mmCIF file of N, CA, C and O in Angstrom:
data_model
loop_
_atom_site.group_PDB
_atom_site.id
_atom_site.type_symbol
_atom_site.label_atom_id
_atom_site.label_comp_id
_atom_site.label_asym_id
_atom_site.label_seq_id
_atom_site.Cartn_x
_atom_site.Cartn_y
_atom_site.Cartn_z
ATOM 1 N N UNK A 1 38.242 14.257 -34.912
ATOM 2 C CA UNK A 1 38.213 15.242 -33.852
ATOM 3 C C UNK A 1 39.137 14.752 -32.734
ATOM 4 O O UNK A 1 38.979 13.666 -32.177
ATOM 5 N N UNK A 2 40.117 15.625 -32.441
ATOM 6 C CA UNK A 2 40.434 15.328 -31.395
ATOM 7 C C UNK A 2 40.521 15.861 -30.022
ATOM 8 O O UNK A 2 40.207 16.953 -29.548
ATOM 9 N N UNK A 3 41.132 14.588 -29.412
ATOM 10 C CA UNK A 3 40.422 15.527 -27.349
ATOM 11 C C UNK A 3 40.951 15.511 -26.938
ATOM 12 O O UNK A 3 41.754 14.915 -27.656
ATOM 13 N N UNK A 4 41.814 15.853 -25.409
ATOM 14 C CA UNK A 4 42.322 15.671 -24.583
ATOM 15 C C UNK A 4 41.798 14.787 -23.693
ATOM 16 O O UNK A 4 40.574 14.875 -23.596
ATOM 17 N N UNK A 5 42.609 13.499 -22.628
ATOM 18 C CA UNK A 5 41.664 13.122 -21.622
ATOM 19 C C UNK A 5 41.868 14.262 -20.115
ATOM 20 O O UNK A 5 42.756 15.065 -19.829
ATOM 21 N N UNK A 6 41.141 14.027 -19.709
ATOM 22 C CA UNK A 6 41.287 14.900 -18.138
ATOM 23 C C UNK A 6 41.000 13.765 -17.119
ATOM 24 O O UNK A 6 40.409 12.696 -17.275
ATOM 25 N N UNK A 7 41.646 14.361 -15.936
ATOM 26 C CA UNK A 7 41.374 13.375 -14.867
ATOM 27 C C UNK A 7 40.026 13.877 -13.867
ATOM 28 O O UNK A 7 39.914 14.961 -13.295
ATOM 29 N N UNK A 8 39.248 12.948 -13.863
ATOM 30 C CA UNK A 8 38.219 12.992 -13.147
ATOM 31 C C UNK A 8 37.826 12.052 -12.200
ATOM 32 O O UNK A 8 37.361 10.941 -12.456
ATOM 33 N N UNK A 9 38.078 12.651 -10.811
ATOM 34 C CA UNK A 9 38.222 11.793 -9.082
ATOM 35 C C UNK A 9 39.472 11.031 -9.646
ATOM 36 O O UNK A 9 40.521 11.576 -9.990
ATOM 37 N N UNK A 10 39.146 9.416 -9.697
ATOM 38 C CA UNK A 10 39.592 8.198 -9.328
ATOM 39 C C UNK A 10 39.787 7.944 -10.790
ATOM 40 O O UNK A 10 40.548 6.996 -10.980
ATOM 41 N N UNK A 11 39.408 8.409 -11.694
ATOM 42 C CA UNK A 11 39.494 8.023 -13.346
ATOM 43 C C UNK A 11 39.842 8.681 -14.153
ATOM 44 O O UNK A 11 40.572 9.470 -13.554
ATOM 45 N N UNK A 12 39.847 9.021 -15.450
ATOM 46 C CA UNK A 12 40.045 9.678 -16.570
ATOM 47 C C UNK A 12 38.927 9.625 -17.120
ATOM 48 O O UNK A 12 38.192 8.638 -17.133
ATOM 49 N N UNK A 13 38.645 11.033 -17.778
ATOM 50 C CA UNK A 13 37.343 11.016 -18.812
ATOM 51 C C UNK A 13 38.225 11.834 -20.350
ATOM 52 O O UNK A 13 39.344 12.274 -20.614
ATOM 53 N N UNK A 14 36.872 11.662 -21.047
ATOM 54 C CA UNK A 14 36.807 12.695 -22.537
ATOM 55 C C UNK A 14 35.645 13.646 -22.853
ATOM 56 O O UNK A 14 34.507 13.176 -22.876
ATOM 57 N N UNK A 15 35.869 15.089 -23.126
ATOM 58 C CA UNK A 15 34.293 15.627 -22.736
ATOM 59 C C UNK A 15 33.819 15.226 -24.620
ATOM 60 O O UNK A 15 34.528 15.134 -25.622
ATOM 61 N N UNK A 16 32.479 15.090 -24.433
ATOM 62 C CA UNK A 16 32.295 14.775 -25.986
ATOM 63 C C UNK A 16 31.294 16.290 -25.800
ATOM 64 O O UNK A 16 30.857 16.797 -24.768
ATOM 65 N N UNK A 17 31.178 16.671 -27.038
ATOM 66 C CA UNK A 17 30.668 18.209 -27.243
ATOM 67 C C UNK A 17 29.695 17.813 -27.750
ATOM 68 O O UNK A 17 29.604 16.747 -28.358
ATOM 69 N N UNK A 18 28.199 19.190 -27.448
ATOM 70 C CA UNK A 18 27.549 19.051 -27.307
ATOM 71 C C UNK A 18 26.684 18.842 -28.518
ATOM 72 O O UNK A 18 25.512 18.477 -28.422
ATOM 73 N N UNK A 19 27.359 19.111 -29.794
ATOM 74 C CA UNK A 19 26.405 19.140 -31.080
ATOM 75 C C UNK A 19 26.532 17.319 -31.035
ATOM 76 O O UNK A 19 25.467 16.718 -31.180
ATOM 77 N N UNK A 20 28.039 16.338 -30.802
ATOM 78 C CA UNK A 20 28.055 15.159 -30.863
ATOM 79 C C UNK A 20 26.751 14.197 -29.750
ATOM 80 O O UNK A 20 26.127 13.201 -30.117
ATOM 81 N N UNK A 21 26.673 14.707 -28.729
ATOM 82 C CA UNK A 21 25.798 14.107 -27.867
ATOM 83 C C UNK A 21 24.452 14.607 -28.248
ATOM 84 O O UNK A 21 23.600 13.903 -27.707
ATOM 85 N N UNK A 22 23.910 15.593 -29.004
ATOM 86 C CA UNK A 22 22.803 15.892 -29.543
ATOM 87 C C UNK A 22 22.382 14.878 -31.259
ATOM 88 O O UNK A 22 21.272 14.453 -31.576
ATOM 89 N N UNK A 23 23.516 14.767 -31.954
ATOM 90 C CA UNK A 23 23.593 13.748 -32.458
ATOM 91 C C UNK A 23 23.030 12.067 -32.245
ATOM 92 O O UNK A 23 22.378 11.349 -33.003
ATOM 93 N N UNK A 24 23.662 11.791 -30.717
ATOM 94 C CA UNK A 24 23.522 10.593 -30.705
ATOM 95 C C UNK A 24 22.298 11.016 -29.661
ATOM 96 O O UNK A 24 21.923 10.089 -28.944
ATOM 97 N N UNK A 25 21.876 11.819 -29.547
ATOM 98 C CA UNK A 25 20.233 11.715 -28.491
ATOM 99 C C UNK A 25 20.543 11.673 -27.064
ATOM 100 O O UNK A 25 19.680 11.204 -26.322
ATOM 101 N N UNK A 26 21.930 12.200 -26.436
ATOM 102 C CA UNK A 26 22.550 11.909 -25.218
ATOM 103 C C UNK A 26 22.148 13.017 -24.969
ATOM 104 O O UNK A 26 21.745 13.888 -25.740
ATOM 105 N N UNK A 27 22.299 13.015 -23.283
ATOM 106 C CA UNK A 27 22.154 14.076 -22.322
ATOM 107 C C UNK A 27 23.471 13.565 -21.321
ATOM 108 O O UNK A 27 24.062 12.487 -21.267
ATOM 109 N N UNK A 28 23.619 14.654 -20.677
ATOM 110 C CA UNK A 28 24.440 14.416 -19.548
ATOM 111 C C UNK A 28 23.601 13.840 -18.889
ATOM 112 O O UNK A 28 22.423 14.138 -18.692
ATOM 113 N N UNK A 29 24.700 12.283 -18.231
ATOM 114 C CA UNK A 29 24.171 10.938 -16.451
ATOM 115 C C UNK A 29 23.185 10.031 -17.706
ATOM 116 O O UNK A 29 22.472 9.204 -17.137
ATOM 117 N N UNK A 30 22.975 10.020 -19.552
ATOM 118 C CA UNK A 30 22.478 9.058 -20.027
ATOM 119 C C UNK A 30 23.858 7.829 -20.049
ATOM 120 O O UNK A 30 24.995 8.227 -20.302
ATOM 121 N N UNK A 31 23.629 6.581 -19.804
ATOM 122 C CA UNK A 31 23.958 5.794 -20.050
ATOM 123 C C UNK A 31 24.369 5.312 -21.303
ATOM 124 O O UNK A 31 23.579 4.990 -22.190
ATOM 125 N N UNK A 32 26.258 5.226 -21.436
ATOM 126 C CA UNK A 32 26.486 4.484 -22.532
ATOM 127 C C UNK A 32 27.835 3.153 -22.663
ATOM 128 O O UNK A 32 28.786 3.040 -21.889
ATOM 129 N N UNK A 33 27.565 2.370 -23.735
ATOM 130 C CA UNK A 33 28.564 1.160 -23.611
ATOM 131 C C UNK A 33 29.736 1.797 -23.882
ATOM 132 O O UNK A 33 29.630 2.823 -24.552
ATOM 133 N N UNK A 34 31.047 1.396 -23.471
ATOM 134 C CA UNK A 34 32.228 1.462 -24.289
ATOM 135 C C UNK A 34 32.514 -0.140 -24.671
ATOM 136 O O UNK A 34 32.497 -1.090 -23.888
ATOM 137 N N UNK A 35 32.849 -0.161 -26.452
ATOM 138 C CA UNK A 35 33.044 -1.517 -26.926
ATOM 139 C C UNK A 35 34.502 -1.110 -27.129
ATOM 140 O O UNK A 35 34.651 0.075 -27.427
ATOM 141 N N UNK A 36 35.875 -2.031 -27.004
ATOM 142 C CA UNK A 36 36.740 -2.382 -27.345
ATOM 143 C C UNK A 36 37.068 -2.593 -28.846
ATOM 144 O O UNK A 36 36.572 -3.594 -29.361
ATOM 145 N N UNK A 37 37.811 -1.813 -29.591
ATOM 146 C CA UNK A 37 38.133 -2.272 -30.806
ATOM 147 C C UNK A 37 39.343 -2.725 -30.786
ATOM 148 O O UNK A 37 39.998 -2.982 -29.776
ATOM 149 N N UNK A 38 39.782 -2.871 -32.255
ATOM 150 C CA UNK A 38 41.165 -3.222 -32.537
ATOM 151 C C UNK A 38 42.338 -1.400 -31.942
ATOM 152 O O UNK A 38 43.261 -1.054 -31.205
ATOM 153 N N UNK A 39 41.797 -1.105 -32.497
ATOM 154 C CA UNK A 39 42.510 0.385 -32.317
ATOM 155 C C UNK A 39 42.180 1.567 -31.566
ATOM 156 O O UNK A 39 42.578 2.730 -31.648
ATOM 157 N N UNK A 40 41.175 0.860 -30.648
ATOM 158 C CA UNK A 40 40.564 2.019 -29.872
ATOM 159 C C UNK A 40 39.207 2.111 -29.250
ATOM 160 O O UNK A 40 38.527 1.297 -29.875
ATOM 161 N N UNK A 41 38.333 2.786 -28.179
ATOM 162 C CA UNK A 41 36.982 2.186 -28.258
ATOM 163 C C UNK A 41 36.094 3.026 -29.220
ATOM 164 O O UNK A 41 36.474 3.919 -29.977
ATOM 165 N N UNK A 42 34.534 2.444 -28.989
ATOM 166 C CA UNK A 42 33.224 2.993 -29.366
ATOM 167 C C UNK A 42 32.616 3.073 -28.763
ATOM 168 O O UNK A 42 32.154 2.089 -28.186
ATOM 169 N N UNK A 43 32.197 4.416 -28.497
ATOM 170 C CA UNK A 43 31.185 4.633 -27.535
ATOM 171 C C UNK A 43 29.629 4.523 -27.930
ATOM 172 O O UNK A 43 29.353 5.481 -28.652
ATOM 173 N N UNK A 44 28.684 3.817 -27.744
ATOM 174 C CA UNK A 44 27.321 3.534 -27.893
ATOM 175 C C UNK A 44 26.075 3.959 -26.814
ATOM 176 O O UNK A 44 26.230 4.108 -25.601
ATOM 177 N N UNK A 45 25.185 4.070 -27.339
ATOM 178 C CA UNK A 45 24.031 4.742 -26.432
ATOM 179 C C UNK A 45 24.026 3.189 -25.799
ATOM 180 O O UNK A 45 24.598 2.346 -26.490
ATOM 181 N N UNK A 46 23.536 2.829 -24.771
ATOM 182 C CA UNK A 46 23.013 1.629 -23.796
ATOM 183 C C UNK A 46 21.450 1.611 -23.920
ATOM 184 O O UNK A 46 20.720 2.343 -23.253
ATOM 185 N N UNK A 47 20.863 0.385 -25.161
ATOM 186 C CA UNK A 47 19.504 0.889 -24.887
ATOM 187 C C UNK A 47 18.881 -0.751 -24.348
ATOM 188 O O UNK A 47 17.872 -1.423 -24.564
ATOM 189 N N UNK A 48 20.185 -0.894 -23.516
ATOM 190 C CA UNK A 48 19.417 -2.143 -22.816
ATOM 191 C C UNK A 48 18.493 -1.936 -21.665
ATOM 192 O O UNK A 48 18.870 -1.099 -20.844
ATOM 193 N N UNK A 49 17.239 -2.597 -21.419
ATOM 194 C CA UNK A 49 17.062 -2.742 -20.432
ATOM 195 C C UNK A 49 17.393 -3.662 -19.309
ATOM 196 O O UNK A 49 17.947 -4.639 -19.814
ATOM 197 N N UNK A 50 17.323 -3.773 -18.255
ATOM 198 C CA UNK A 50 18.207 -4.665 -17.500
ATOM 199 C C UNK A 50 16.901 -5.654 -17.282
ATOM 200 O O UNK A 50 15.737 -5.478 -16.922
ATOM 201 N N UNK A 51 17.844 -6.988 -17.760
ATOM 202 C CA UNK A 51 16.851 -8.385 -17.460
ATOM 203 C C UNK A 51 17.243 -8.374 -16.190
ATOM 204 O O UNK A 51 18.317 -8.121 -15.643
ATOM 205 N N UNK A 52 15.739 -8.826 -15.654
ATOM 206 C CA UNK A 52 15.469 -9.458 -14.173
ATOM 207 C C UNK A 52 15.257 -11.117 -14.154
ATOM 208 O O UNK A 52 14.815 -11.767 -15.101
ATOM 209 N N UNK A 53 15.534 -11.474 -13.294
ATOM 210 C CA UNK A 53 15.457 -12.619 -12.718
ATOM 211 C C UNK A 53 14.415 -12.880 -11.928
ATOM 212 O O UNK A 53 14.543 -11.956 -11.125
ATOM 213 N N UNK A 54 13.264 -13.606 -11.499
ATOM 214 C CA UNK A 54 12.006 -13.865 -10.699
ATOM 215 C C UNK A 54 12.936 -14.360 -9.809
ATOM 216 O O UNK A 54 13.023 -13.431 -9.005
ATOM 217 N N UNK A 55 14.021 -15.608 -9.267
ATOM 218 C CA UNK A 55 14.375 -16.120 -8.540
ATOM 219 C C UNK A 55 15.475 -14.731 -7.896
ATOM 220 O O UNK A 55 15.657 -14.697 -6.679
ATOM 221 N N UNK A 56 16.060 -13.796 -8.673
ATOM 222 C CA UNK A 56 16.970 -12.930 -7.780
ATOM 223 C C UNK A 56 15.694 -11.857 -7.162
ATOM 224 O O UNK A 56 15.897 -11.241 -6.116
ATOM 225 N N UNK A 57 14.923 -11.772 -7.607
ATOM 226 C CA UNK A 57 13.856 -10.356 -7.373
ATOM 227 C C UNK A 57 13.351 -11.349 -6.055
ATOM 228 O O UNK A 57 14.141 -11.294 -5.112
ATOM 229 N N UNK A 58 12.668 -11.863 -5.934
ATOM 230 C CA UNK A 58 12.094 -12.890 -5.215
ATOM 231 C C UNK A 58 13.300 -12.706 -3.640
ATOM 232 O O UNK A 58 12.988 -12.147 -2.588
ATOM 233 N N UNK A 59 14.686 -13.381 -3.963
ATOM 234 C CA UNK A 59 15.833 -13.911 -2.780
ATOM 235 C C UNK A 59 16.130 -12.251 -1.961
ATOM 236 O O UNK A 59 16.638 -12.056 -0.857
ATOM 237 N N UNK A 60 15.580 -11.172 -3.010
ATOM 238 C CA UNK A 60 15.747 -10.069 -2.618
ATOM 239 C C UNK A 60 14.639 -9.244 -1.612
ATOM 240 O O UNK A 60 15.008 -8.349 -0.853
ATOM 241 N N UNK A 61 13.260 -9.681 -1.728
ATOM 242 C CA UNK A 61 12.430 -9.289 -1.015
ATOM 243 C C UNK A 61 11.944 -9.554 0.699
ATOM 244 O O UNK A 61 11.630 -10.695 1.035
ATOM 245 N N UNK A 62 11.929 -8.951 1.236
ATOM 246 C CA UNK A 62 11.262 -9.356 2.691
ATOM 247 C C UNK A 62 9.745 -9.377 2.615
ATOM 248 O O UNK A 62 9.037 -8.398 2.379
ATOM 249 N N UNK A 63 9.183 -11.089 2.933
ATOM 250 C CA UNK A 63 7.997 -10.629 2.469
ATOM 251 C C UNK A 63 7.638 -10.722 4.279
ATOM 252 O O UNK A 63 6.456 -11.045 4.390
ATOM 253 N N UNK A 64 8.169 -10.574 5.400
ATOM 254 C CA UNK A 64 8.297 -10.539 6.791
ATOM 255 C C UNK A 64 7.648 -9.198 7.034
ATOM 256 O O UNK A 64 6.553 -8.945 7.535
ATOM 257 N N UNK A 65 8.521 -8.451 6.591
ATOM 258 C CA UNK A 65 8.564 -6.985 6.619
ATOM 259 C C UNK A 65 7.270 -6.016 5.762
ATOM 260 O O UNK A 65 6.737 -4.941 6.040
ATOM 261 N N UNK A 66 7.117 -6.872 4.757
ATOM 262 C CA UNK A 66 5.943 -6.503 4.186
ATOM 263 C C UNK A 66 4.625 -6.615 4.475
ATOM 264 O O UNK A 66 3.630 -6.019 4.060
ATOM 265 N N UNK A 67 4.803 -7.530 5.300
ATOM 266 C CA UNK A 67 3.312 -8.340 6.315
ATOM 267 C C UNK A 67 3.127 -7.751 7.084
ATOM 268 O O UNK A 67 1.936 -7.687 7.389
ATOM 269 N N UNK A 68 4.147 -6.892 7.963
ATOM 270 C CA UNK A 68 3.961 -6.090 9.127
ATOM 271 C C UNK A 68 4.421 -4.808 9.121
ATOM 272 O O UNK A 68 4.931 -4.218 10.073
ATOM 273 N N UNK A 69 4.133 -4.194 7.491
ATOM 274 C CA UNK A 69 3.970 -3.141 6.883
ATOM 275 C C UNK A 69 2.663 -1.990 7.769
ATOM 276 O O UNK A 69 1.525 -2.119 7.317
ATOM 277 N N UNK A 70 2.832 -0.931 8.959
ATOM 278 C CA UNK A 70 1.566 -0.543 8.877
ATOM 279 C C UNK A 70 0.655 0.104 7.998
ATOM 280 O O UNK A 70 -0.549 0.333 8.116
ATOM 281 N N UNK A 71 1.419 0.339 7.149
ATOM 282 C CA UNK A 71 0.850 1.452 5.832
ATOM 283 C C UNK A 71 0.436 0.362 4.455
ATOM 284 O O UNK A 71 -0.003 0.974 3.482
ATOM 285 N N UNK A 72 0.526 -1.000 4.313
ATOM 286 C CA UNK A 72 0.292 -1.598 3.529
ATOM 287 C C UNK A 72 -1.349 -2.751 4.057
ATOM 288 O O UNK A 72 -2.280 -3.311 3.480
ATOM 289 N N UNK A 73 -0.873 -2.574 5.379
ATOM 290 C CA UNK A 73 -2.327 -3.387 6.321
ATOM 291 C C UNK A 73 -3.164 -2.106 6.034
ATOM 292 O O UNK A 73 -4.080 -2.432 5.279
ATOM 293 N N UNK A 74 -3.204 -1.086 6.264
ATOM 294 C CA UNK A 74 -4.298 -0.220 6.278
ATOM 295 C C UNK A 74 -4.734 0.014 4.700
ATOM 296 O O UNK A 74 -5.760 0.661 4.489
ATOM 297 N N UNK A 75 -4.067 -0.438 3.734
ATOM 298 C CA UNK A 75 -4.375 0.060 2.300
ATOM 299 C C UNK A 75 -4.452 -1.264 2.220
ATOM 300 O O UNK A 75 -4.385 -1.386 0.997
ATOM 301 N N UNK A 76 -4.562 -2.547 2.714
ATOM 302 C CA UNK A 76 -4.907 -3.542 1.936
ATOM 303 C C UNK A 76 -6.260 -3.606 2.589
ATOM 304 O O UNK A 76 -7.080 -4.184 1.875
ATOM 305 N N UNK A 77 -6.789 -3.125 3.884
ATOM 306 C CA UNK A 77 -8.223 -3.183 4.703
ATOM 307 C C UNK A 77 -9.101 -2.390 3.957
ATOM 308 O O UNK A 77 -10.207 -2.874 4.195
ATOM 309 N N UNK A 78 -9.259 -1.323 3.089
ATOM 310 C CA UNK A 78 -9.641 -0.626 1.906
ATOM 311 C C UNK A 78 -10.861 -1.291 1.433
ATOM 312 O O UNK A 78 -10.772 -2.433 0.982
ATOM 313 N N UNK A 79 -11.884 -0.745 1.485
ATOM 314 C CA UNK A 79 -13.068 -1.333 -0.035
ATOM 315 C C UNK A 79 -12.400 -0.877 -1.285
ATOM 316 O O UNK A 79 -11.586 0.030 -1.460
ATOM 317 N N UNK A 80 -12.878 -1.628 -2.018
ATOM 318 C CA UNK A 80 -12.853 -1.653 -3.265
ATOM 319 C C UNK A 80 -13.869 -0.391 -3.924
ATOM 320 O O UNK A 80 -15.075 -0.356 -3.677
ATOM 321 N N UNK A 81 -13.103 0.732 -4.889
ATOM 322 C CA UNK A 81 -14.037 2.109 -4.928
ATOM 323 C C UNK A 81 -13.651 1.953 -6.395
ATOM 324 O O UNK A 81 -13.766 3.079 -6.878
ATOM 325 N N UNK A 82 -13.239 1.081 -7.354
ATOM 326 C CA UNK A 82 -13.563 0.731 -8.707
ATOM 327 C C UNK A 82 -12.987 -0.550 -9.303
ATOM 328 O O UNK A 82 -13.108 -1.596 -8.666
ATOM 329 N N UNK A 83 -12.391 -0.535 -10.442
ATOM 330 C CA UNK A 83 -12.424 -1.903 -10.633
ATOM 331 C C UNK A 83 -11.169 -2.795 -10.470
ATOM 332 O O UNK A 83 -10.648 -3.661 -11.171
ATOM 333 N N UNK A 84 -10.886 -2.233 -9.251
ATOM 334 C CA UNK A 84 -8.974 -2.743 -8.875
ATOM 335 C C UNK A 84 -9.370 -4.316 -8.850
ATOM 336 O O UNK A 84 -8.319 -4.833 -8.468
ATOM 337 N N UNK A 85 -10.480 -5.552 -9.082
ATOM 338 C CA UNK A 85 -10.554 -6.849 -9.228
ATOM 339 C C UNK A 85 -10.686 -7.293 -10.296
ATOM 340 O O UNK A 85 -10.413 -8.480 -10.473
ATOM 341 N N UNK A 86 -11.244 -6.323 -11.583
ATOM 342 C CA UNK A 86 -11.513 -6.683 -12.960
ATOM 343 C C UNK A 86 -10.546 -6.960 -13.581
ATOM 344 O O UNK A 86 -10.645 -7.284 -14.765
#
């Protein structure tokens, strides 16, 4: 099959049609890889999930800001109304 590319903003795209993206289980804004071949790419669904890091999640949080949360002091002052300790 072949396509034309078009220019789109700042880049170039290829529209892939819609029986092909029903094929591969795509929707339009799903996420996919382009792999590099010898002669051209492959386009692949992305069914990674993104590994986290405890030390980047962690360097990323304010726990300052979270302490002097007013909406997190009033929901942490709360009884307990089932088994949110079990």
């Amino acid at each position: 099959m072949e396509k034309m590319l078009i220019k789109i903003d700042g880049s170039t795209g290829v529209v892939i049609p819609d029986e092909l993206l029903e094929e591969m289980q795509l929707k339009p804004g799903a996420k996919v890889t382009l792999v590099r071949q010898r002669d051209g790419f492959f386009v692949k669904p992305s069914n990674e999930k993104p590994k986290y890091k405890l030390k980047d999640l962690m360097a990323n949080t304010d726990f300052e800001l979270q302490r002097n949360d007013p909406e997190l002091q009033e929901w942490s002052g709360k009884s307990i109304v089932g088994r949110e300790q079990s």
